[in-house]
CSV table of N, CA and C in Angstrom, one decimal:
chain,number,residue,atom,x,y,z
A,1,MET,N,174.1,58.4,107.6
A,1,MET,CA,174.1,57.9,107.9
A,1,MET,C,173.7,56.5,107.0
A,2,ASN,N,174.3,55.3,106.4
A,2,ASN,CA,173.1,54.2,105.9
A,2,ASN,C,172.9,53.2,106.3
A,3,THR,N,171.3,53.8,106.6
A,3,THR,CA,170.9,51.9,107.3
A,3,THR,C,170.8,51.0,106.2
A,4,VAL,N,170.9,49.8,106.2
A,4,VAL,CA,170.3,48.3,105.6
A,4,VAL,C,169.4,48.3,106.4
A,5,GLN,N,168.1,47.8,105.9
A,5,GLN,CA,167.3,47.2,106.0
A,5,GLN,C,167.2,45.5,106.1
A,6,LYS,N,167.0,45.0,106.3
A,6,LYS,CA,166.6,43.7,106.4
A,6,LYS,C,165.5,43.4,106.1
A,7,LYS,N,165.3,42.9,105.1
A,7,LYS,CA,163.9,42.0,105.0
A,7,LYS,C,163.3,40.7,104.8
A,8,PHE,N,162.1,40.4,106.6
A,8,PHE,CA,162.4,39.3,107.0
A,8,PHE,C,160.8,38.9,105.9
A,9,SER,N,160.9,37.7,105.4
A,9,SER,CA,160.2,37.0,104.9
A,9,SER,C,159.2,36.1,106.0
A,10,LYS,N,157.5,36.2,106.0
A,10,LYS,CA,157.4,35.6,107.1
A,10,LYS,C,156.1,34.7,106.7
A,11,GLY,N,157.2,33.2,107.3
A,11,GLY,CA,155.7,32.4,105.7
A,11,GLY,C,156.8,31.1,105.2
A,12,PHE,N,156.5,30.4,104.5
A,12,PHE,CA,156.9,29.7,103.4
A,12,PHE,C,156.4,29.9,102.3
A,13,THR,N,157.5,29.6,101.6
A,13,THR,CA,157.5,29.5,100.6
A,13,THR,C,156.6,28.7,99.7
A,14,LEU,N,156.4,29.0,98.0
A,14,LEU,CA,155.8,28.1,97.9
A,14,LEU,C,156.4,27.0,97.2
A,15,ILE,N,157.6,26.3,97.4
A,15,ILE,CA,158.3,25.4,97.5
A,15,ILE,C,158.8,24.7,97.7
A,16,GLU,N,158.3,25.3,99.1
A,16,GLU,CA,158.8,23.8,100.7
A,16,GLU,C,157.4,23.3,100.8
A,17,LEU,N,155.9,25.3,100.7
A,17,LEU,CA,154.0,23.5,101.1
A,17,LEU,C,154.5,22.6,100.1
A,18,LEU,N,154.9,22.8,98.5
A,18,LEU,CA,154.4,21.8,97.8
A,18,LEU,C,155.5,20.1,97.9
A,19,ILE,N,157.0,20.2,98.8
A,19,ILE,CA,157.8,19.3,99.7
A,19,ILE,C,156.1,18.8,100.2
A,20,VAL,N,156.2,19.5,101.5
A,20,VAL,CA,155.6,18.9,102.6
A,20,VAL,C,154.1,18.6,101.9
A,21,VAL,N,153.0,18.9,100.8
A,21,VAL,CA,152.3,18.8,100.3
A,21,VAL,C,152.6,17.1,100.1
A,22,ALA,N,154.0,17.1,98.9
A,22,ALA,CA,154.5,15.2,98.7
A,22,ALA,C,154.1,14.5,99.2
A,23,ILE,N,154.6,15.0,100.3
A,23,ILE,CA,155.0,14.0,101.0
A,23,ILE,C,154.1,13.4,102.2
A,24,LEU,N,153.1,14.6,102.6
A,24,LEU,CA,152.1,13.8,103.2
A,24,LEU,C,151.1,12.6,102.1
A,25,GLY,N,151.1,13.0,100.9
A,25,GLY,CA,150.9,12.7,99.5
A,25,GLY,C,150.8,10.5,99.5
A,26,ILE,N,152.9,11.1,99.3
A,26,ILE,CA,153.1,9.7,99.6
A,26,ILE,C,152.7,9.4,101.2
A,27,LEU,N,152.8,9.3,102.6
A,27,LEU,CA,152.1,9.2,103.4
A,27,LEU,C,150.6,8.3,103.4
A,28,ALA,N,150.1,9.2,103.5
A,28,ALA,CA,148.3,8.5,103.3
A,28,ALA,C,148.1,7.8,101.9
A,29,ALA,N,149.1,8.1,101.2
A,29,ALA,CA,149.0,6.3,100.0
A,29,ALA,C,149.7,5.2,100.7
A,30,ALA,N,150.8,4.9,101.1
A,30,ALA,CA,151.2,4.1,102.4
A,30,ALA,C,150.7,3.8,103.1
A,31,VAL,N,149.6,4.7,104.2
A,31,VAL,CA,148.9,4.3,104.9
A,31,VAL,C,147.4,3.3,104.6
A,32,LEU,N,146.4,3.7,103.4
A,32,LEU,CA,145.9,3.0,102.7
A,32,LEU,C,145.9,1.7,102.2
A,33,VAL,N,147.0,2.0,101.3
A,33,VAL,CA,148.2,0.6,101.0
A,33,VAL,C,147.9,-0.5,102.7
A,34,ALA,N,148.1,0.2,103.5
A,34,ALA,CA,148.2,-1.4,104.9
A,34,ALA,C,147.2,-1.0,105.7
A,35,ILE,N,146.0,-0.4,105.2
A,35,ILE,CA,144.8,-0.9,105.9
A,35,ILE,C,143.9,-1.6,105.4
A,36,ASN,N,144.6,-1.1,104.1
A,36,ASN,CA,143.5,-2.2,102.4
A,36,ASN,C,141.9,-2.1,102.9
A,37,PRO,N,141.0,-1.0,102.5
A,37,PRO,CA,140.0,-1.1,103.3
A,37,PRO,C,139.2,-1.7,102.7
A,38,THR,N,139.6,-2.1,101.4
A,38,THR,CA,138.8,-3.7,100.3
A,38,THR,C,138.5,-4.9,101.4
A,39,LYS,N,139.6,-4.8,101.9
A,39,LYS,CA,139.6,-6.7,102.8
A,39,LYS,C,139.5,-6.2,103.4
A,40,ARG,N,139.3,-5.1,104.3
A,40,ARG,CA,138.4,-4.9,106.4
A,40,ARG,C,137.3,-4.5,106.0
A,41,THR,N,136.4,-3.9,105.0
A,41,THR,CA,135.3,-3.9,104.3
A,41,THR,C,134.5,-5.6,104.4
A,42,GLY,N,135.3,-5.8,103.7
A,42,GLY,CA,134.9,-8.1,103.2
A,42,GLY,C,134.7,-8.4,104.4
A,43,GLN,N,135.9,-8.8,105.3
A,43,GLN,CA,135.5,-9.0,106.4
A,43,GLN,C,135.2,-8.6,107.7
A,44,ALA,N,134.4,-7.6,107.6
A,44,ALA,CA,133.5,-7.0,108.5
A,44,ALA,C,131.8,-7.2,107.7
A,45,ARG,N,132.0,-7.7,106.4
A,45,ARG,CA,130.3,-8.0,106.0
A,45,ARG,C,130.5,-9.7,107.0
A,46,ASP,N,131.9,-10.1,107.3
A,46,ASP,CA,131.7,-12.0,106.8
A,46,ASP,C,131.5,-11.9,108.8
A,47,ALA,N,132.1,-10.8,109.4
A,47,ALA,CA,131.4,-11.4,110.9
A,47,ALA,C,130.2,-10.3,111.2
A,48,GLY,N,129.4,-10.2,110.3
A,48,GLY,CA,128.0,-9.8,110.2
A,48,GLY,C,127.0,-11.2,109.8
A,49,ARG,N,127.2,-11.9,109.0
A,49,ARG,CA,127.4,-13.0,108.0
A,49,ARG,C,127.6,-14.0,109.4
A,50,LYS,N,128.9,-13.6,110.1
A,50,LYS,CA,128.7,-15.1,111.1
A,50,LYS,C,127.7,-15.1,112.3
A,51,ASN,N,127.3,-13.7,112.2
A,51,ASN,CA,126.3,-13.2,113.7
A,51,ASN,C,125.1,-14.1,113.0
A,52,ASP,N,124.6,-13.4,112.3
A,52,ASP,CA,122.9,-14.0,111.4
A,52,ASP,C,123.2,-15.6,111.4
A,53,ILE,N,124.5,-16.0,110.9
A,53,ILE,CA,124.2,-17.4,110.9
A,53,ILE,C,124.2,-18.1,112.4
A,54,ALA,N,124.9,-17.3,113.5
A,54,ALA,CA,124.5,-17.9,114.8
A,54,ALA,C,122.9,-17.7,115.4
A,55,SER,N,122.5,-16.5,114.4
A,55,SER,CA,121.3,-16.2,114.8
A,55,SER,C,120.3,-16.7,114.9
A,56,VAL,N,120.1,-17.1,113.8
A,56,VAL,CA,119.5,-18.1,112.7
A,56,VAL,C,119.8,-19.7,113.6
A,57,THR,N,121.1,-20.0,114.1
A,57,THR,CA,121.0,-21.8,114.5
A,57,THR,C,121.0,-21.6,115.4
A,58,THR,N,120.6,-20.2,116.4
A,58,THR,CA,120.5,-20.2,117.6
A,58,THR,C,118.8,-21.2,117.6
A,59,GLU,N,117.6,-20.1,116.7
A,59,GLU,CA,116.0,-20.1,116.7
A,59,GLU,C,116.4,-21.6,116.4
A,60,VAL,N,116.9,-22.4,115.1
A,60,VAL,CA,117.0,-23.3,114.3
A,60,VAL,C,116.8,-24.4,115.1
A,61,GLN,N,117.9,-24.8,116.3
A,61,GLN,CA,117.8,-25.1,118.0
A,61,GLN,C,117.1,-25.6,119.3
A,62,ALA,N,116.5,-24.0,119.0
A,62,ALA,CA,114.9,-23.7,120.0
A,62,ALA,C,113.9,-25.0,119.4
A,63,TYR,N,114.1,-24.6,118.0
A,63,TYR,CA,112.7,-24.9,117.2
A,63,TYR,C,112.7,-26.5,118.1
A,64,TYR,N,113.9,-27.1,117.5
A,64,TYR,CA,114.5,-28.3,117.4
A,64,TYR,C,113.7,-29.0,119.5
A,65,THR,N,113.9,-28.3,120.5
A,65,THR,CA,114.2,-28.6,121.5
A,65,THR,C,112.4,-27.7,121.9
A,66,THR,N,112.2,-27.0,121.2
A,66,THR,CA,110.4,-27.2,121.5
A,66,THR,C,109.5,-28.2,121.8
A,67,PRO,N,109.0,-28.2,122.6
A,67,PRO,CA,108.0,-29.6,122.9
A,67,PRO,C,107.0,-30.1,122.3
A,68,GLY,N,106.9,-30.9,122.1
A,68,GLY,CA,106.9,-31.3,121.2
A,68,GLY,C,106.8,-31.3,119.6
A,69,GLN,N,107.9,-31.2,119.1
A,69,GLN,CA,108.7,-30.5,117.9
A,69,GLN,C,109.8,-31.6,118.0
A,70,GLY,N,111.3,-32.1,118.4
A,70,GLY,CA,111.8,-32.7,118.8
A,70,GLY,C,112.0,-33.3,116.7
A,71,VAL,N,112.2,-32.6,116.3
A,71,VAL,CA,112.5,-31.9,114.6
A,71,VAL,C,113.7,-30.7,114.4
A,72,TYR,N,114.3,-30.7,113.0
A,72,TYR,CA,114.0,-29.8,112.6
A,72,TYR,C,113.7,-29.4,111.7
A,73,PRO,N,113.2,-27.5,111.5
A,73,PRO,CA,112.5,-27.5,110.2
A,73,PRO,C,112.6,-28.1,108.9
A,74,PRO,N,111.6,-27.7,108.1
A,74,PRO,CA,112.4,-28.9,107.0
A,74,PRO,C,112.2,-28.3,106.1
A,75,THR,N,113.3,-28.8,105.2
A,75,THR,CA,114.1,-28.4,104.4
A,75,THR,C,113.0,-27.6,102.8
A,76,THR,N,112.2,-26.4,102.5
A,76,THR,CA,111.6,-26.7,100.5
A,76,THR,C,111.9,-25.3,100.2
A,77,GLY,N,111.2,-25.9,99.3
A,77,GLY,CA,111.6,-24.5,97.6
A,77,GLY,C,113.2,-24.6,98.2
A,78,THR,N,113.7,-23.2,96.7
A,78,THR,CA,114.5,-23.3,96.7
A,78,THR,C,115.6,-22.5,98.2
A,79,ALA,N,116.4,-22.9,98.8
A,79,ALA,CA,117.2,-22.8,100.5
A,79,ALA,C,118.5,-21.8,101.0
A,80,CYS,N,118.9,-21.6,98.9
A,80,CYS,CA,119.5,-20.9,99.0
A,80,CYS,C,120.4,-19.9,97.7
A,81,ASN,N,121.2,-19.5,97.8
A,81,ASN,CA,121.4,-18.1,96.5
A,81,ASN,C,120.3,-17.5,95.7
A,82,GLY,N,119.5,-16.4,96.5
A,82,GLY,CA,119.2,-15.7,95.8
A,82,GLY,C,117.0,-15.9,95.9
A,83,GLY,N,117.1,-17.3,96.4
A,83,GLY,CA,116.0,-18.2,96.3
A,83,GLY,C,114.5,-17.0,97.5
A,84,THR,N,113.5,-17.7,97.6
A,84,THR,CA,112.0,-16.9,97.9
A,84,THR,C,112.4,-16.7,99.3
A,85,ASN,N,112.1,-18.1,99.7
A,85,ASN,CA,112.2,-18.1,100.8
A,85,ASN,C,114.0,-19.2,101.6
A,86,MET,N,113.8,-19.0,103.1
A,86,MET,CA,115.0,-19.7,103.4
A,86,MET,C,115.0,-21.5,103.8
A,87,GLY,N,114.4,-22.1,102.6
A,87,GLY,CA,114.3,-23.6,102.9
A,87,GLY,C,113.3,-24.4,104.0
A,88,GLY,N,112.3,-23.4,104.3
A,88,GLY,CA,111.5,-23.8,104.9
A,88,GLY,C,112.2,-23.2,106.1
A,89,LEU,N,112.5,-22.5,106.9
A,89,LEU,CA,112.9,-21.4,108.1
A,89,LEU,C,112.0,-20.7,107.7
A,90,SER,N,111.4,-20.4,107.2
A,90,SER,CA,110.0,-19.2,107.6
A,90,SER,C,109.4,-19.1,109.1
A,91,ILE,N,109.2,-20.3,109.2
A,91,ILE,CA,108.8,-21.4,109.8
A,91,ILE,C,109.0,-20.4,111.4
A,92,LEU,N,110.4,-20.2,111.3
A,92,LEU,CA,110.8,-20.0,112.5
A,92,LEU,C,110.5,-17.7,112.4
A,93,THR,N,109.7,-17.0,111.6
A,93,THR,CA,110.1,-15.6,111.7
A,93,THR,C,107.9,-16.1,112.3
A,94,THR,N,107.5,-17.2,111.6
A,94,THR,CA,105.6,-17.3,112.1
A,94,THR,C,106.1,-17.7,113.5
A,95,SER,N,106.4,-18.7,113.8
A,95,SER,CA,106.6,-18.5,115.6
A,95,SER,C,107.6,-17.6,116.3
A,96,GLY,N,107.4,-16.6,115.8
A,96,GLY,CA,108.1,-15.4,116.6
A,96,GLY,C,109.5,-16.1,117.5
A,97,GLY,N,110.4,-17.1,116.2
A,97,GLY,CA,111.3,-16.8,116.9
A,97,GLY,C,112.6,-15.7,116.5
A,98,LEU,N,112.3,-15.0,115.2
A,98,LEU,CA,112.6,-14.3,114.8
A,98,LEU,C,112.0,-13.6,114.5
A,99,LYS,N,112.3,-12.5,114.2
A,99,LYS,CA,111.1,-10.5,113.6
A,99,LYS,C,111.4,-11.2,111.6
A,100,GLN,N,112.8,-11.5,111.6
A,100,GLN,CA,112.9,-11.8,110.5
A,100,GLN,C,113.8,-12.7,109.7
A,101,LEU,N,113.7,-13.0,109.0
A,101,LEU,CA,115.3,-14.2,108.3
A,101,LEU,C,116.2,-12.9,107.8
A,102,PRO,N,117.6,-12.8,108.8
A,102,PRO,CA,119.0,-12.3,108.0
A,102,PRO,C,119.3,-12.6,106.2
A,103,LYS,N,119.6,-11.3,105.6
A,103,LYS,CA,120.5,-11.6,104.1
A,103,LYS,C,121.4,-11.5,104.3
A,104,ASP,N,122.6,-11.7,103.3
A,104,ASP,CA,123.7,-11.6,103.2
A,104,ASP,C,123.8,-10.3,102.9
A,105,PRO,N,124.6,-9.7,103.4
A,105,PRO,CA,124.9,-7.9,103.8
A,105,PRO,C,125.2,-7.3,102.3
A,106,LYS,N,126.7,-8.5,101.6
A,106,LYS,CA,126.6,-7.8,100.2
A,106,LYS,C,125.3,-8.1,99.7
A,107,SER,N,125.3,-9.4,99.1
A,107,SER,CA,124.3,-9.7,97.7
A,107,SER,C,122.9,-9.8,98.3
A,108,GLY,N,122.6,-9.9,99.6
A,108,GLY,CA,120.7,-9.5,99.7
A,108,GLY,C,120.5,-11.2,99.5
A,109,TRP,N,120.9,-11.9,99.3
A,109,TRP,CA,120.1,-13.6,99.3
A,109,TRP,C,121.0,-13.7,100.5
A,110,ASN,N,118.5,-14.9,100.7
A,110,ASN,CA,119.0,-15.5,102.0
A,110,ASN,C,120.3,-16.4,101.9
A,111,TYR,N,120.5,-17.0,103.2
A,111,TYR,CA,121.3,-18.1,103.9
A,111,TYR,C,120.8,-19.4,103.3
A,112,CYS,N,121.4,-20.1,103.0
A,112,CYS,CA,121.8,-21.5,102.8
A,112,CYS,C,120.8,-22.6,104.1
A,113,TYR,N,120.2,-22.8,103.6
A,113,TYR,CA,120.1,-23.9,104.4
A,113,TYR,C,119.5,-25.3,104.0
A,114,ALA,N,119.7,-26.8,105.3
A,114,ALA,CA,120.1,-27.9,104.1
A,114,ALA,C,119.8,-29.0,105.1
A,115,SER,N,119.3,-29.8,104.9
A,115,SER,CA,119.4,-31.1,106.0
A,115,SER,C,119.0,-32.8,105.2
A,116,ASN,N,118.7,-33.1,106.2
A,116,ASN,CA,118.7,-34.8,105.1
A,116,ASN,C,118.3,-35.6,106.2
A,117,GLY,N,117.1,-34.9,107.1
A,117,GLY,CA,116.1,-35.6,107.2
A,117,GLY,C,116.5,-34.9,109.0
A,118,GLY,N,117.2,-36.0,109.5
A,118,GLY,CA,118.1,-35.4,110.8
A,118,GLY,C,118.6,-34.8,111.3
A,119,GLU,N,119.4,-34.5,110.4
A,119,GLU,CA,120.7,-33.3,110.9
A,119,GLU,C,120.3,-32.2,109.5
A,120,VAL,N,121.0,-30.9,110.2
A,120,VAL,CA,120.5,-29.7,109.6
A,120,VAL,C,122.6,-29.0,109.6
A,121,SER,N,122.4,-28.2,108.2
A,121,SER,CA,123.5,-27.0,108.1
A,121,SER,C,123.0,-25.6,107.9
A,122,VAL,N,123.1,-24.5,108.1
A,122,VAL,CA,122.5,-23.9,107.6
A,122,VAL,C,124.7,-22.9,107.4
A,123,TYR,N,123.9,-22.3,106.2
A,123,TYR,CA,125.9,-21.4,106.2
A,123,TYR,C,125.5,-20.2,104.6
A,124,ALA,N,127.0,-20.3,104.7
A,124,ALA,CA,127.5,-19.0,104.1
A,124,ALA,C,128.5,-18.8,103.7
A,125,THR,N,128.7,-18.5,102.2
A,125,THR,CA,130.4,-18.2,101.5
A,125,THR,C,130.7,-17.0,102.0
A,126,LEU,N,131.5,-16.3,102.8
A,126,LEU,CA,132.6,-15.7,102.9
A,126,LEU,C,133.2,-15.0,102.7
A,127,GLU,N,133.5,-13.9,102.2
A,127,GLU,CA,134.5,-13.0,101.3
A,127,GLU,C,135.6,-12.7,102.0
A,128,GLN,N,135.7,-12.8,102.9
A,128,GLN,CA,137.4,-12.7,103.7
A,128,GLN,C,137.5,-14.4,103.9
A,129,PRO,N,137.8,-15.2,104.0
A,129,PRO,CA,138.2,-16.6,105.2
A,129,PRO,C,139.6,-16.5,104.8
A,130,THR,N,139.7,-17.2,106.6
A,130,THR,CA,141.4,-17.0,107.1
A,130,THR,C,141.6,-18.4,106.4
A,131,VAL,N,141.1,-20.0,106.0
A,131,VAL,CA,142.1,-20.9,105.2
A,131,VAL,C,141.7,-20.2,104.1
A,132,THR,N,142.8,-20.6,103.7
A,132,THR,CA,143.1,-20.9,102.1
A,132,THR,C,141.6,-21.9,101.7
A,133,GLY,N,140.8,-22.0,100.7
A,133,GLY,CA,140.0,-23.1,100.7
A,133,GLY,C,138.5,-22.9,101.0
A,134,ASN,N,138.9,-22.7,102.6
A,134,ASN,CA,137.4,-22.7,102.8
A,134,ASN,C,136.8,-21.6,103.0
A,135,ASN,N,136.3,-21.5,102.2
A,135,ASN,CA,135.3,-20.5,101.8
A,135,ASN,C,133.9,-19.9,102.2
A,136,ILE,N,133.4,-21.1,103.2
A,136,ILE,CA,131.8,-21.6,103.1
A,136,ILE,C,132.0,-21.4,105.3
A,137,TRP,N,131.3,-20.6,106.0
A,137,TRP,CA,131.3,-20.6,107.1
A,137,TRP,C,129.6,-21.5,107.8
A,138,CYS,N,130.4,-22.7,108.5
A,138,CYS,CA,129.2,-23.6,108.3
A,138,CYS,C,128.5,-24.2,109.6
A,139,TRP,N,127.4,-24.4,109.8
A,139,TRP,CA,127.2,-24.6,111.5
A,139,TRP,C,126.5,-25.8,111.1
A,140,ARG,N,127.0,-27.2,111.4
A,140,ARG,CA,125.9,-28.3,110.8
A,140,ARG,C,125.6,-28.5,112.3
A,141,SER,N,124.5,-29.6,112.6
A,141,SER,CA,123.6,-29.0,113.9
A,141,SER,C,124.1,-30.9,114.7
A,142,ALA,N,125.5,-31.1,113.5
A,142,ALA,CA,126.1,-32.7,114.5
A,142,ALA,C,127.1,-32.3,114.7
A,143,ALA,N,128.1,-31.2,114.7
A,143,ALA,CA,129.2,-31.1,114.6
A,143,ALA,C,128.7,-29.8,116.6
A,144,SER,N,127.3,-28.9,115.7
A,144,SER,CA,126.8,-28.3,116.9
A,144,SER,C,128.0,-26.7,116.7
A,145,SER,N,128.3,-26.4,116.8
A,145,SER,CA,129.2,-25.7,116.3
A,145,SER,C,129.7,-25.0,114.9
A,146,PRO,N,130.0,-23.3,114.7
A,146,PRO,CA,130.3,-23.8,113.4
A,146,PRO,C,131.5,-23.5,113.1
A,147,SER,N,132.7,-23.2,112.0
A,147,SER,CA,133.5,-23.3,111.5
A,147,SER,C,134.0,-23.1,109.8
A,148,GLU,N,135.1,-22.7,109.6
A,148,GLU,CA,135.0,-22.6,107.7
A,148,GLU,C,135.5,-23.4,107.2
A,149,ALA,N,134.8,-23.9,106.5
A,149,ALA,CA,134.8,-25.8,105.7
A,149,ALA,C,134.8,-25.5,103.8
A,150,ALA,N,135.7,-25.9,103.2
A,150,ALA,CA,134.9,-26.4,101.8
A,150,ALA,C,134.0,-26.5,101.6
A,151,SER,N,133.0,-26.6,101.9
A,151,SER,CA,131.3,-27.7,101.8
A,151,SER,C,130.7,-27.7,103.1
A,152,CYS,N,129.1,-27.7,103.1
A,152,CYS,CA,129.0,-27.9,104.2
A,152,CYS,C,127.5,-28.7,103.9
A,153,THR,N,127.3,-30.1,104.5
A,153,THR,CA,126.0,-30.7,104.0
A,153,THR,C,125.9,-31.3,105.4
A,154,PRO,N,124.8,-31.4,106.2
A,154,PRO,CA,124.2,-32.5,106.5
A,154,PRO,C,125.0,-33.1,107.5
């Protein structure tokens, strides 16, 4: 009696494995392009900037409404883009309103603060603005609400 033995191979061949790895690589690349991590990271830093500006403006308004003040913190020194102080806002740390002045999450620079005597503005440059051309997140005391703008003066 002649018996025929059949070979049953268990597992996948090298070609099958290479095809699956190639398909997974293509899918991974497509997902990375769709997610765009650089843009998402910029948006996350912008959210931090907006939160920092909100904290500073809350304390600026608190300083203004403190009994006996009735004025905004004065603008002194370099108030923007790498200056050593935040244009007079260091008074908010000495008064106890803020433990420390927030800084830009990417550059480490101070946020911008400007005054024209009666009105003030606090602003930061955005990485991923929602409106083209409006790359500044600006809070003005006259408007009392932040918004994206092309420029920010009090």
